[in-house]
Amino acid sequence: MAAFTYAPAIVLLPFVSFLVALFAGDRMPKGGALAGITATGGSLLLSIWVALTVAGGAVHNEILYQWTTSVETLQLNFGLLLDPLSALMLLIVCLISFLVHIFSLGYMNDEGETGLPRYYGGLGLFTASMLGFVVANNLLMAFMFFELVGLCSYLLIGFWFRQDGPPSAAKKAFLVTRFGDYFFLIGVVGIFATFGTGLFAPITQGGEVVAESFPMLAEHAIVDGEVEGIAMLETVGMGPQAWFTVLGLLVLGGVVGKSAQFPLHTWLPDAMEGPTPVSALIHAATMVAAGVYLVARMYGFYALSPTALAVIALIGGFTALFAATMGLVKQEIKQVLAYSTISQYGYMMLALGSGGYVAAVFHLTTHAVFKALLFLGAGSVIIAMHHNENMWDMGGLKDRMPVTYWTFLAGSLALAGIVPFAGFWSKDEVLYEALIHGFGTEGGLGTVYLAAYAMGLLAVFFTGFYTFRMVYLTFHGDARSDTARDPEPVRWNVKGPLTVLGILATTIGFINMAPVAKLTGAHIDFLHTWLSGPEEGGWPELLSTDLHHYEELLHEVPHVDPAYPLGGEITTLLASAAVSLGLALAGVLVARSLYAGADPVEHTDKLGGLKTLLMHNYYQDEYQVWLATGVTYPLARVMNKFDQGVVDGVVNGISSVSLFGGSRIRRIQSGVVSNYATLLTLGLVLLLAAFGIMGGWF
Amino acid sequence: MVALPDWMALAPALSLALASLVLLLADSVDPDTTNTGLLAGISVLGSLLSFGFAGWFITAGTGMADSTGVALFNNQLVVDQMALFFMAIVGSVTTLVVLASYDYVAEHSYQAEFFVLVLLSATGMSLLSAANSLATAFVALELVSLPSYALVAFLKENKGSVEAGLKYFLIGAVSSAVLAYGISLVYAATGVLRFDGVATAISSGTVQTIVDGSVQAQAGDPAVPMAILGVGILMIIGGVAFKTASVPFHFWAPEAYEGAPAPISAFLSSASKAAGFVLAFRAFAVAFPIGDLLAAGGAINWVMAFQILAIATMFIGNFAAATQETVKRMLAYSSVGHAGYVLIGLAAVSGSGEGLSLSMSAGMSHLLVYGFMNTGAFLFIALAEYWGVGRRFEDYNGLGREAPVACAAMTVFLFSLAGLPIGGGFFSKFYLFQATLNVSAWSLAAALIINSALSLFYYSRVVKAMWIEEPTGSRTIESYPMGLYTAVVGAALVTVLLLPGFNRVSEIAFQAAQLL
């Protein structure tokens, strides 16, 4: 397939733009922006081509470059895996990155920022890393690009390094995600040690499997009991399911860090210190999406472990609710969006954990669009407000910047989950899947799903509330400051991306209107079809990364099955949709009643002590800082004492013993030759005697 | 391949012998000549030729075709891979030493005699590499020893040198006596002196004799008295221990190395030690096969003896080196310690006699690398002596500023000796370590690690003095002797090149060990 031949260029183009911006950016017009736009535009076109080819039923899984081999069978490779999931993700990343590049013209160039080559270089590398991660066909390559993504986020969040906040936020993002990546790395090593391969999908040649993938090996071990080839199980002394759960949870550490799930979510709100287009990129398509994408990528592995699924679902549901409550009281527009991101990724985790693979990918897609839209809209507002981000200084921007308002409203409706905007469809599907699987699954797993569902459902109300609190405070009522009365106008390069994303946020939900499909019986759940592939043969058989395979696995191993508590499937579906829509609308209405007036007042004070708690984000930062200073630091000091006292003491002791011994040995060398002859003879006699007695010579 | 007569297999030894004869001729034509250039030139030529022949034969495959190699004089000498490997070591070290001696002896009389003695001793070492019977081995060993006694005492006006020579000679006499007695006991027990004959006697358990060059059982099939054989083997170990400066026969080494002219210290501590080891490797691998010995019962388990010796030698050598105040004596003790490392080659063998090829090739590789790095280090001392720099560590302070090239070379030697990955010493020590792990000889592995760590301490004292410390007194270096510099820099270059080239060396060594 010609498209697959050119697929590496999707990754390489942004990388080239990184090099161009870095080395020639200051000699180019717009500081390298045009190179970035060209490159991401080119990548977008290629991605579309790839997606069309994949839609034609072709998939691609090939090793491009083998960079290490050893006497054992272990090989380390770079390779491409292009299946419907990665093709879809490529589209999302390229599209968002392309629009962010254009938007940056307005946000960075027009605002007269300095250091633009560094900025565009960072964007290029960021995009390239994420694309490399998306197409990676094995875990180690994924890990490497995962780390590159982390590095780029560090560079971009800390872009304004001369101020106090950004470098500190960048460091925090780097350290917190690195904490999770530490577990991920152990997981990667563990998976390689266990299976001898990190491939996500088997590589086939002419129908024959030439290299098996680790999810498939794990499946054979658990489903068919083929554990002979896995020596690691004996080493760790665990059953296959227990050990694979450990491995899955280790990898999940990296996911939790990158996708900003509780308790490693604390870096994300601080990351708002970076330029707003970067925030859009981080939140919508790259960094944060990487975690969830990784779980989806190796879903065949997670589907084998009910424990891992339960943990994922629980983390997701809890994070969705937890982050939503924190978003209620924030005063800065980007802070609200940051918490909403955490919350929305919680939904995706909830979906993955509760067996809603399509729902997760669907929400990942819609969220990418409407969150990018909201951030770019917020960026537009920030330009207008001369970089004042406090919502209480805004108000009444509706009439002065209509394009921003209407697109932002579309994004907000999508985020709040109001029909028919994108978020409604995907979020509804997430909750629906959690609900039916919660009722249908036996034992503890089902209970976990129901608990997670309850938290997710409650979060819907809060989402509606904080979203529209933000909309009302920003755009409605009277202007509350001079800048809001006379905002700076924005140009086409801001309005263009907003318009594109606004249209998409309104319509992208139509790619998988599952409720409508169920009601009418029409086959309009395109994403579902896209991910499950043809019924017989085709790529699902080749790669086994298809939905159908995952559903079978979920049914067979953790026994995740649907059940419909309210009569039939249709009634349950409608009831679920109605409940979530109702809650979202309730949230919106409450926000309207509190903040819609011409001159809204702060109601947060009425929350009393709760407000303080929420404003301080449940003291998450405080307790993590306390963990560092109150636990780790004293522990480190004790270790240091131990090192200085005991280890160094032993070392010093050894050295003084050595020197003392040395001086004693030296003294044997008396300089008197007859002594030497005596000692020599004595030594020989001693040896003779010893060996004589041993050998029984006497 | 060029067809050469069989005796040409000895060309590495013959060229050394020939060069010494030419030197004697030159000396008799012009007694008391001070034409150092001519004398050193002949010596360098002879030793280079020897090295060249050895290298050529190895690459051309002499002794590779079949495991016996080229047998000469009724199997008294065998030129095989192992012999050539050590001939190459001897040739290279001798080249370096005579090259460096060009400057060193320039101011002394009896120069021709000096070079003749060096070359004769080297001839002995070369022959020893090929010795295939206890008798030729003993003769060759004496040919190595006798000139070296005289060489240690070469600085006749220097009390230290004379005293060292005498002590060396006395201990050497005792050791030779022990060795000769051991050989006689082995002969008494087995009836033969040839290594293959001894091996046959041990494996068959009957006394052998040699008729028309082939080993046969003696009439009446008398049994081999294992106790006598054991005593004999232990005494041969003693003789080997003397030559390799291993505990408890090491007492001569620090004094001889310190008192001798520095090039001779280099010669003794590298080439002479290698010669001792080749005897040990060949004798113990061929003549006293450990598997048969253990099977026979009642005889000595020489692997255990070498384990004890290796550990004791490593510890005593390195611990004593750590507390020395003079650089040369420190190097002398470190050389004792290195003998301990190489002894691992005979000690890292499993209870059933497995792993000998691997450990022996590790020992051989270490000796080759050691031949360059240790010789280089002693030659640097020669350079320092030439300049009149003092003997103590402090006297080397700030030397790096005045002689950066030589000091850089010395740094390479020292760190390579310690086993840092700057020269071949890293890999050879690692190879030894692997050999110990191969047979799960944990005590040897631990001793190797501990002593390497300790050695880093005292080696880096010199490096620190040369580069970091401020120079104390005023010191002026007037000339940069060409011969010494060439030798030092050449040795450093080879030491570094052995880092990438180690694979080739270990391959040859492994092949040689396997062919035995």
PDB file of N, CA, C and O in Angstrom, chain A residues 657-663 665-666 668-669 671-673 676-677 679-681 683-684 687-688 691 694-697, chain B residues 167 170-171 174 178 227 230-231 234 248-249 251 254-255 298 300-301 304-305 316 319-320 322-325 329 333:
ATOM      1  N   VAL A 657      41.543  -0.931  57.743  1.00  0.00           N
ATOM      2  CA  VAL A 657      41.967  -2.318  57.969  1.00  0.00           C
ATOM      3  C   VAL A 657      42.948  -2.737  56.882  1.00  0.00           C
ATOM      4  O   VAL A 657      43.982  -3.358  57.150  1.00  0.00           O
ATOM      5  N   SER A 658      42.616  -2.344  55.622  1.00  0.00           N
ATOM      6  CA  SER A 658      43.498  -2.702  54.517  1.00  0.00           C
ATOM      7  C   SER A 658      44.881  -2.111  54.728  1.00  0.00           C
ATOM      8  O   SER A 658      45.900  -2.788  54.563  1.00  0.00           O
ATOM      9  N   LEU A 659      44.895  -0.826  55.088  1.00  0.00           N
ATOM     10  CA  LEU A 659      46.195  -0.178  55.242  1.00  0.00           C
ATOM     11  C   LEU A 659      46.961  -0.810  56.393  1.00  0.00           C
ATOM     12  O   LEU A 659      48.168  -1.026  56.312  1.00  0.00           O
ATOM     13  N   PHE A 660      46.219  -1.118  57.478  1.00  0.00           N
ATOM     14  CA  PHE A 660      46.876  -1.748  58.618  1.00  0.00           C
ATOM     15  C   PHE A 660      47.428  -3.112  58.212  1.00  0.00           C
ATOM     16  O   PHE A 660      48.601  -3.441  58.454  1.00  0.00           O
ATOM     17  N   GLY A 661      46.540  -3.871  57.517  1.00  0.00           N
ATOM     18  CA  GLY A 661      46.980  -5.182  57.041  1.00  0.00           C
ATOM     19  C   GLY A 661      48.188  -5.039  56.129  1.00  0.00           C
ATOM     20  O   GLY A 661      49.155  -5.800  56.220  1.00  0.00           O
ATOM     21  N   GLY A 662      48.102  -4.024  55.268  1.00  0.00           N
ATOM     22  CA  GLY A 662      49.205  -3.790  54.346  1.00  0.00           C
ATOM     23  C   GLY A 662      50.499  -3.536  55.068  1.00  0.00           C
ATOM     24  O   GLY A 662      51.549  -4.091  54.737  1.00  0.00           O
ATOM     25  N   SER A 663      50.391  -2.723  56.108  1.00  0.00           N
ATOM     26  CA  SER A 663      51.641  -2.395  56.808  1.00  0.00           C
ATOM     27  C   SER A 663      52.183  -3.634  57.525  1.00  0.00           C
ATOM     28  O   SER A 663      53.387  -3.811  57.657  1.00  0.00           O
ATOM     29  N   ILE A 665      51.754  -6.735  56.439  1.00  0.00           N
ATOM     30  CA  ILE A 665      52.329  -7.580  55.399  1.00  0.00           C
ATOM     31  C   ILE A 665      53.689  -7.027  54.991  1.00  0.00           C
ATOM     32  O   ILE A 665      54.633  -7.772  54.746  1.00  0.00           O
ATOM     33  N   ARG A 666      53.735  -5.709  54.986  1.00  0.00           N
ATOM     34  CA  ARG A 666      54.995  -5.076  54.626  1.00  0.00           C
ATOM     35  C   ARG A 666      56.096  -5.499  55.583  1.00  0.00           C
ATOM     36  O   ARG A 666      57.250  -5.634  55.214  1.00  0.00           O
ATOM     37  N   ILE A 668      56.552  -8.220  57.005  1.00  0.00           N
ATOM     38  CA  ILE A 668      57.131  -9.546  56.736  1.00  0.00           C
ATOM     39  C   ILE A 668      58.393  -9.390  55.901  1.00  0.00           C
ATOM     40  O   ILE A 668      59.364 -10.115  56.053  1.00  0.00           O
ATOM     41  N   GLN A 669      58.318  -8.388  55.023  1.00  0.00           N
ATOM     42  CA  GLN A 669      59.457  -8.157  54.129  1.00  0.00           C
ATOM     43  C   GLN A 669      60.551  -7.462  54.931  1.00  0.00           C
ATOM     44  O   GLN A 669      60.702  -6.255  54.897  1.00  0.00           O
ATOM     45  N   GLY A 671      63.790  -7.639  54.791  1.00  0.00           N
ATOM     46  CA  GLY A 671      65.031  -7.247  54.153  1.00  0.00           C
ATOM     47  C   GLY A 671      66.165  -8.213  54.455  1.00  0.00           C
ATOM     48  O   GLY A 671      67.241  -8.099  53.886  1.00  0.00           O
ATOM     49  N   VAL A 672      65.917  -9.153  55.355  1.00  0.00           N
ATOM     50  CA  VAL A 672      66.959 -10.134  55.685  1.00  0.00           C
ATOM     51  C   VAL A 672      66.687 -11.392  54.866  1.00  0.00           C
ATOM     52  O   VAL A 672      65.635 -12.002  54.986  1.00  0.00           O
ATOM     53  N   VAL A 673      67.660 -11.729  54.054  1.00  0.00           N
ATOM     54  CA  VAL A 673      67.392 -12.775  53.068  1.00  0.00           C
ATOM     55  C   VAL A 673      67.207 -14.140  53.715  1.00  0.00           C
ATOM     56  O   VAL A 673      66.442 -14.975  53.232  1.00  0.00           O
ATOM     57  N   TYR A 676      63.707 -14.625  54.509  1.00  0.00           N
ATOM     58  CA  TYR A 676      62.925 -14.961  53.322  1.00  0.00           C
ATOM     59  C   TYR A 676      63.008 -16.444  53.052  1.00  0.00           C
ATOM     60  O   TYR A 676      62.004 -17.112  52.808  1.00  0.00           O
ATOM     61  N   ALA A 677      64.240 -16.961  53.107  1.00  0.00           N
ATOM     62  CA  ALA A 677      64.421 -18.382  52.812  1.00  0.00           C
ATOM     63  C   ALA A 677      63.643 -19.219  53.815  1.00  0.00           C
ATOM     64  O   ALA A 677      62.985 -20.206  53.456  1.00  0.00           O
ATOM     65  N   LEU A 679      60.917 -18.314  55.543  1.00  0.00           N
ATOM     66  CA  LEU A 679      59.487 -18.194  55.295  1.00  0.00           C
ATOM     67  C   LEU A 679      59.074 -19.016  54.082  1.00  0.00           C
ATOM     68  O   LEU A 679      58.031 -19.682  54.079  1.00  0.00           O
ATOM     69  N   LEU A 680      59.911 -18.913  53.078  1.00  0.00           N
ATOM     70  CA  LEU A 680      59.635 -19.644  51.835  1.00  0.00           C
ATOM     71  C   LEU A 680      59.565 -21.142  52.112  1.00  0.00           C
ATOM     72  O   LEU A 680      58.610 -21.825  51.722  1.00  0.00           O
ATOM     73  N   THR A 681      60.558 -21.624  52.825  1.00  0.00           N
ATOM     74  CA  THR A 681      60.592 -23.062  53.096  1.00  0.00           C
ATOM     75  C   THR A 681      59.412 -23.458  53.984  1.00  0.00           C
ATOM     76  O   THR A 681      58.758 -24.479  53.757  1.00  0.00           O
ATOM     77  N   GLY A 683      56.572 -21.998  54.182  1.00  0.00           N
ATOM     78  CA  GLY A 683      55.354 -21.984  53.372  1.00  0.00           C
ATOM     79  C   GLY A 683      55.207 -23.276  52.591  1.00  0.00           C
ATOM     80  O   GLY A 683      54.143 -23.893  52.569  1.00  0.00           O
ATOM     81  N   LEU A 684      56.301 -23.694  51.990  1.00  0.00           N
ATOM     82  CA  LEU A 684      56.264 -24.922  51.193  1.00  0.00           C
ATOM     83  C   LEU A 684      55.934 -26.122  52.074  1.00  0.00           C
ATOM     84  O   LEU A 684      55.110 -26.970  51.724  1.00  0.00           O
ATOM     85  N   LEU A 687      52.345 -26.156  52.993  1.00  0.00           N
ATOM     86  CA  LEU A 687      51.520 -26.655  51.890  1.00  0.00           C
ATOM     87  C   LEU A 687      51.643 -28.166  51.767  1.00  0.00           C
ATOM     88  O   LEU A 687      50.656 -28.877  51.596  1.00  0.00           O
ATOM     89  N   LEU A 688      52.889 -28.639  51.859  1.00  0.00           N
ATOM     90  CA  LEU A 688      53.121 -30.076  51.742  1.00  0.00           C
ATOM     91  C   LEU A 688      52.371 -30.827  52.819  1.00  0.00           C
ATOM     92  O   LEU A 688      51.698 -31.827  52.549  1.00  0.00           O
ATOM     93  N   PHE A 691      48.477 -30.624  52.160  1.00  0.00           N
ATOM     94  CA  PHE A 691      48.016 -31.479  51.064  1.00  0.00           C
ATOM     95  C   PHE A 691      48.329 -32.939  51.325  1.00  0.00           C
ATOM     96  O   PHE A 691      47.606 -33.823  50.881  1.00  0.00           O
ATOM     97  N   MET A 694      45.630 -34.142  53.512  1.00  0.00           N
ATOM     98  CA  MET A 694      44.405 -34.241  52.733  1.00  0.00           C
ATOM     99  C   MET A 694      44.429 -35.427  51.779  1.00  0.00           C
ATOM    100  O   MET A 694      43.452 -36.148  51.608  1.00  0.00           O
ATOM    101  N   GLY A 695      45.590 -35.608  51.129  1.00  0.00           N
ATOM    102  CA  GLY A 695      45.693 -36.671  50.143  1.00  0.00           C
ATOM    103  C   GLY A 695      46.041 -38.023  50.756  1.00  0.00           C
ATOM    104  O   GLY A 695      46.085 -39.018  50.052  1.00  0.00           O
ATOM    105  N   GLY A 696      46.300 -38.004  52.076  1.00  0.00           N
ATOM    106  CA  GLY A 696      46.615 -39.259  52.742  1.00  0.00           C
ATOM    107  C   GLY A 696      47.945 -39.842  52.295  1.00  0.00           C
ATOM    108  O   GLY A 696      48.081 -41.025  52.044  1.00  0.00           O
ATOM    109  N   TRP A 697      48.966 -38.921  52.155  1.00  0.00           N
ATOM    110  CA  TRP A 697      50.263 -39.414  51.683  1.00  0.00           C
ATOM    111  C   TRP A 697      51.083 -40.062  52.791  1.00  0.00           C
ATOM    112  O   TRP A 697      52.017 -40.792  52.531  1.00  0.00           O
TER     113      TRP A 697
ATOM    114  N   LYS B 167      70.207 -11.240  46.783  1.00  0.00           N
ATOM    115  CA  LYS B 167      69.018 -11.833  47.395  1.00  0.00           C
ATOM    116  C   LYS B 167      68.244 -12.646  46.357  1.00  0.00           C
ATOM    117  O   LYS B 167      67.798 -13.765  46.621  1.00  0.00           O
ATOM    118  N   LEU B 170      69.992 -15.855  45.805  1.00  0.00           N
ATOM    119  CA  LEU B 170      69.877 -16.841  46.878  1.00  0.00           C
ATOM    120  C   LEU B 170      68.495 -17.502  46.866  1.00  0.00           C
ATOM    121  O   LEU B 170      68.370 -18.728  46.918  1.00  0.00           O
ATOM    122  N   ILE B 171      67.476 -16.653  46.810  1.00  0.00           N
ATOM    123  CA  ILE B 171      66.118 -17.213  46.780  1.00  0.00           C
ATOM    124  C   ILE B 171      65.944 -18.063  45.538  1.00  0.00           C
ATOM    125  O   ILE B 171      65.338 -19.131  45.568  1.00  0.00           O
ATOM    126  N   VAL B 174      67.446 -21.473  46.075  1.00  0.00           N
ATOM    127  CA  VAL B 174      66.556 -22.318  46.874  1.00  0.00           C
ATOM    128  C   VAL B 174      65.423 -22.843  46.005  1.00  0.00           C
ATOM    129  O   VAL B 174      65.103 -24.031  46.000  1.00  0.00           O
ATOM    130  N   VAL B 178      64.278 -26.594  44.868  1.00  0.00           N
ATOM    131  CA  VAL B 178      62.944 -27.163  45.102  1.00  0.00           C
ATOM    132  C   VAL B 178      62.372 -27.707  43.803  1.00  0.00           C
ATOM    133  O   VAL B 178      61.854 -28.827  43.747  1.00  0.00           O
ATOM    134  N   ALA B 227      51.535 -40.606  46.137  1.00  0.00           N
ATOM    135  CA  ALA B 227      52.011 -39.676  47.158  1.00  0.00           C
ATOM    136  C   ALA B 227      53.288 -38.987  46.700  1.00  0.00           C
ATOM    137  O   ALA B 227      53.430 -37.772  46.823  1.00  0.00           O
ATOM    138  N   GLY B 230      52.516 -36.547  44.130  1.00  0.00           N
ATOM    139  CA  GLY B 230      51.905 -35.361  44.725  1.00  0.00           C
ATOM    140  C   GLY B 230      52.955 -34.417  45.274  1.00  0.00           C
ATOM    141  O   GLY B 230      52.919 -33.202  45.018  1.00  0.00           O
ATOM    142  N   VAL B 231      53.913 -34.951  46.007  1.00  0.00           N
ATOM    143  CA  VAL B 231      54.975 -34.095  46.549  1.00  0.00           C
ATOM    144  C   VAL B 231      55.727 -33.427  45.413  1.00  0.00           C
ATOM    145  O   VAL B 231      56.017 -32.224  45.445  1.00  0.00           O
ATOM    146  N   LEU B 234      53.697 -30.636  43.903  1.00  0.00           N
ATOM    147  CA  LEU B 234      53.651 -29.473  44.789  1.00  0.00           C
ATOM    148  C   LEU B 234      54.964 -28.701  44.720  1.00  0.00           C
ATOM    149  O   LEU B 234      54.978 -27.469  44.737  1.00  0.00           O
ATOM    150  N   PRO B 248      54.197 -18.323  48.419  1.00  0.00           N
ATOM    151  CA  PRO B 248      55.152 -17.674  49.332  1.00  0.00           C
ATOM    152  C   PRO B 248      56.549 -17.518  48.746  1.00  0.00           C
ATOM    153  O   PRO B 248      57.498 -17.387  49.499  1.00  0.00           O
ATOM    154  N   PHE B 249      56.682 -17.594  47.426  1.00  0.00           N
ATOM    155  CA  PHE B 249      58.011 -17.499  46.817  1.00  0.00           C
ATOM    156  C   PHE B 249      58.255 -16.093  46.255  1.00  0.00           C
ATOM    157  O   PHE B 249      59.041 -15.923  45.352  1.00  0.00           O
ATOM    158  N   PHE B 251      59.206 -13.333  47.883  1.00  0.00           N
ATOM    159  CA  PHE B 251      59.980 -12.375  48.692  1.00  0.00           C
ATOM    160  C   PHE B 251      61.075 -11.657  47.922  1.00  0.00           C
ATOM    161  O   PHE B 251      61.396 -10.522  48.235  1.00  0.00           O
ATOM    162  N   PRO B 254      59.851  -7.812  45.385  1.00  0.00           N
ATOM    163  CA  PRO B 254      59.890  -6.378  45.651  1.00  0.00           C
ATOM    164  C   PRO B 254      61.309  -5.842  45.687  1.00  0.00           C
ATOM    165  O   PRO B 254      61.594  -4.772  45.139  1.00  0.00           O
ATOM    166  N   GLU B 255      62.196  -6.599  46.285  1.00  0.00           N
ATOM    167  CA  GLU B 255      63.557  -6.104  46.417  1.00  0.00           C
ATOM    168  C   GLU B 255      64.295  -6.106  45.091  1.00  0.00           C
ATOM    169  O   GLU B 255      64.993  -5.156  44.750  1.00  0.00           O
ATOM    170  N   GLY B 298      44.057 -39.968  45.889  1.00  0.00           N
ATOM    171  CA  GLY B 298      45.282 -39.946  46.680  1.00  0.00           C
ATOM    172  C   GLY B 298      46.310 -38.954  46.188  1.00  0.00           C
ATOM    173  O   GLY B 298      47.230 -38.601  46.908  1.00  0.00           O
ATOM    174  N   ILE B 300      47.497 -35.161  44.424  1.00  0.00           N
ATOM    175  CA  ILE B 300      47.234 -33.778  44.828  1.00  0.00           C
ATOM    176  C   ILE B 300      46.149 -33.154  43.961  1.00  0.00           C
ATOM    177  O   ILE B 300      46.073 -33.431  42.756  1.00  0.00           O
ATOM    178  N   ASN B 301      45.306 -32.348  44.572  1.00  0.00           N
ATOM    179  CA  ASN B 301      44.354 -31.535  43.830  1.00  0.00           C
ATOM    180  C   ASN B 301      45.008 -30.181  43.607  1.00  0.00           C
ATOM    181  O   ASN B 301      44.888 -29.275  44.413  1.00  0.00           O
ATOM    182  N   MET B 304      43.157 -26.790  43.820  1.00  0.00           N
ATOM    183  CA  MET B 304      42.966 -26.164  45.124  1.00  0.00           C
ATOM    184  C   MET B 304      44.236 -25.435  45.566  1.00  0.00           C
ATOM    185  O   MET B 304      44.185 -24.339  46.115  1.00  0.00           O
ATOM    186  N   ALA B 305      45.394 -26.065  45.279  1.00  0.00           N
ATOM    187  CA  ALA B 305      46.652 -25.402  45.632  1.00  0.00           C
ATOM    188  C   ALA B 305      46.756 -24.058  44.931  1.00  0.00           C
ATOM    189  O   ALA B 305      47.110 -23.034  45.550  1.00  0.00           O
ATOM    190  N   ILE B 316      48.102 -10.483  49.407  1.00  0.00           N
ATOM    191  CA  ILE B 316      49.381 -10.002  49.935  1.00  0.00           C
ATOM    192  C   ILE B 316      49.967  -8.952  48.998  1.00  0.00           C
ATOM    193  O   ILE B 316      50.410  -7.886  49.422  1.00  0.00           O
ATOM    194  N   PHE B 319      47.637  -5.689  49.133  1.00  0.00           N
ATOM    195  CA  PHE B 319      47.623  -5.008  50.427  1.00  0.00           C
ATOM    196  C   PHE B 319      48.974  -4.385  50.726  1.00  0.00           C
ATOM    197  O   PHE B 319      49.050  -3.284  51.263  1.00  0.00           O
ATOM    198  N   ALA B 320      50.033  -5.104  50.384  1.00  0.00           N
ATOM    199  CA  ALA B 320      51.351  -4.530  50.622  1.00  0.00           C
ATOM    200  C   ALA B 320      51.568  -3.334  49.703  1.00  0.00           C
ATOM    201  O   ALA B 320      52.142  -2.318  50.117  1.00  0.00           O
ATOM    202  N   ALA B 322      49.461  -1.237  48.779  1.00  0.00           N
ATOM    203  CA  ALA B 322      48.691  -0.075  49.224  1.00  0.00           C
ATOM    204  C   ALA B 322      49.448   0.782  50.218  1.00  0.00           C
ATOM    205  O   ALA B 322      49.141   1.964  50.379  1.00  0.00           O
ATOM    206  N   THR B 323      50.417   0.202  50.919  1.00  0.00           N
ATOM    207  CA  THR B 323      51.063   0.993  51.970  1.00  0.00           C
ATOM    208  C   THR B 323      52.487   1.383  51.612  1.00  0.00           C
ATOM    209  O   THR B 323      53.227   1.849  52.472  1.00  0.00           O
ATOM    210  N   GLN B 324      52.854   1.215  50.375  1.00  0.00           N
ATOM    211  CA  GLN B 324      54.229   1.562  50.010  1.00  0.00           C
ATOM    212  C   GLN B 324      54.401   3.071  49.896  1.00  0.00           C
ATOM    213  O   GLN B 324      53.442   3.800  49.672  1.00  0.00           O
ATOM    214  N   GLU B 325      55.658   3.493  50.054  1.00  0.00           N
ATOM    215  CA  GLU B 325      55.923   4.925  49.916  1.00  0.00           C
ATOM    216  C   GLU B 325      56.633   5.261  48.620  1.00  0.00           C
ATOM    217  O   GLU B 325      56.636   6.410  48.209  1.00  0.00           O
ATOM    218  N   ARG B 329      58.441   0.415  44.262  1.00  0.00           N
ATOM    219  CA  ARG B 329      58.131  -0.708  45.137  1.00  0.00           C
ATOM    220  C   ARG B 329      56.635  -1.011  45.094  1.00  0.00           C
ATOM    221  O   ARG B 329      56.215  -2.167  45.161  1.00  0.00           O
ATOM    222  N   TYR B 333      55.032  -4.620  44.146  1.00  0.00           N
ATOM    223  CA  TYR B 333      54.012  -5.404  44.849  1.00  0.00           C
ATOM    224  C   TYR B 333      52.774  -5.604  43.977  1.00  0.00           C
ATOM    225  O   TYR B 333      52.133  -6.655  44.020  1.00  0.00           O
TER     226      TYR B 333
END
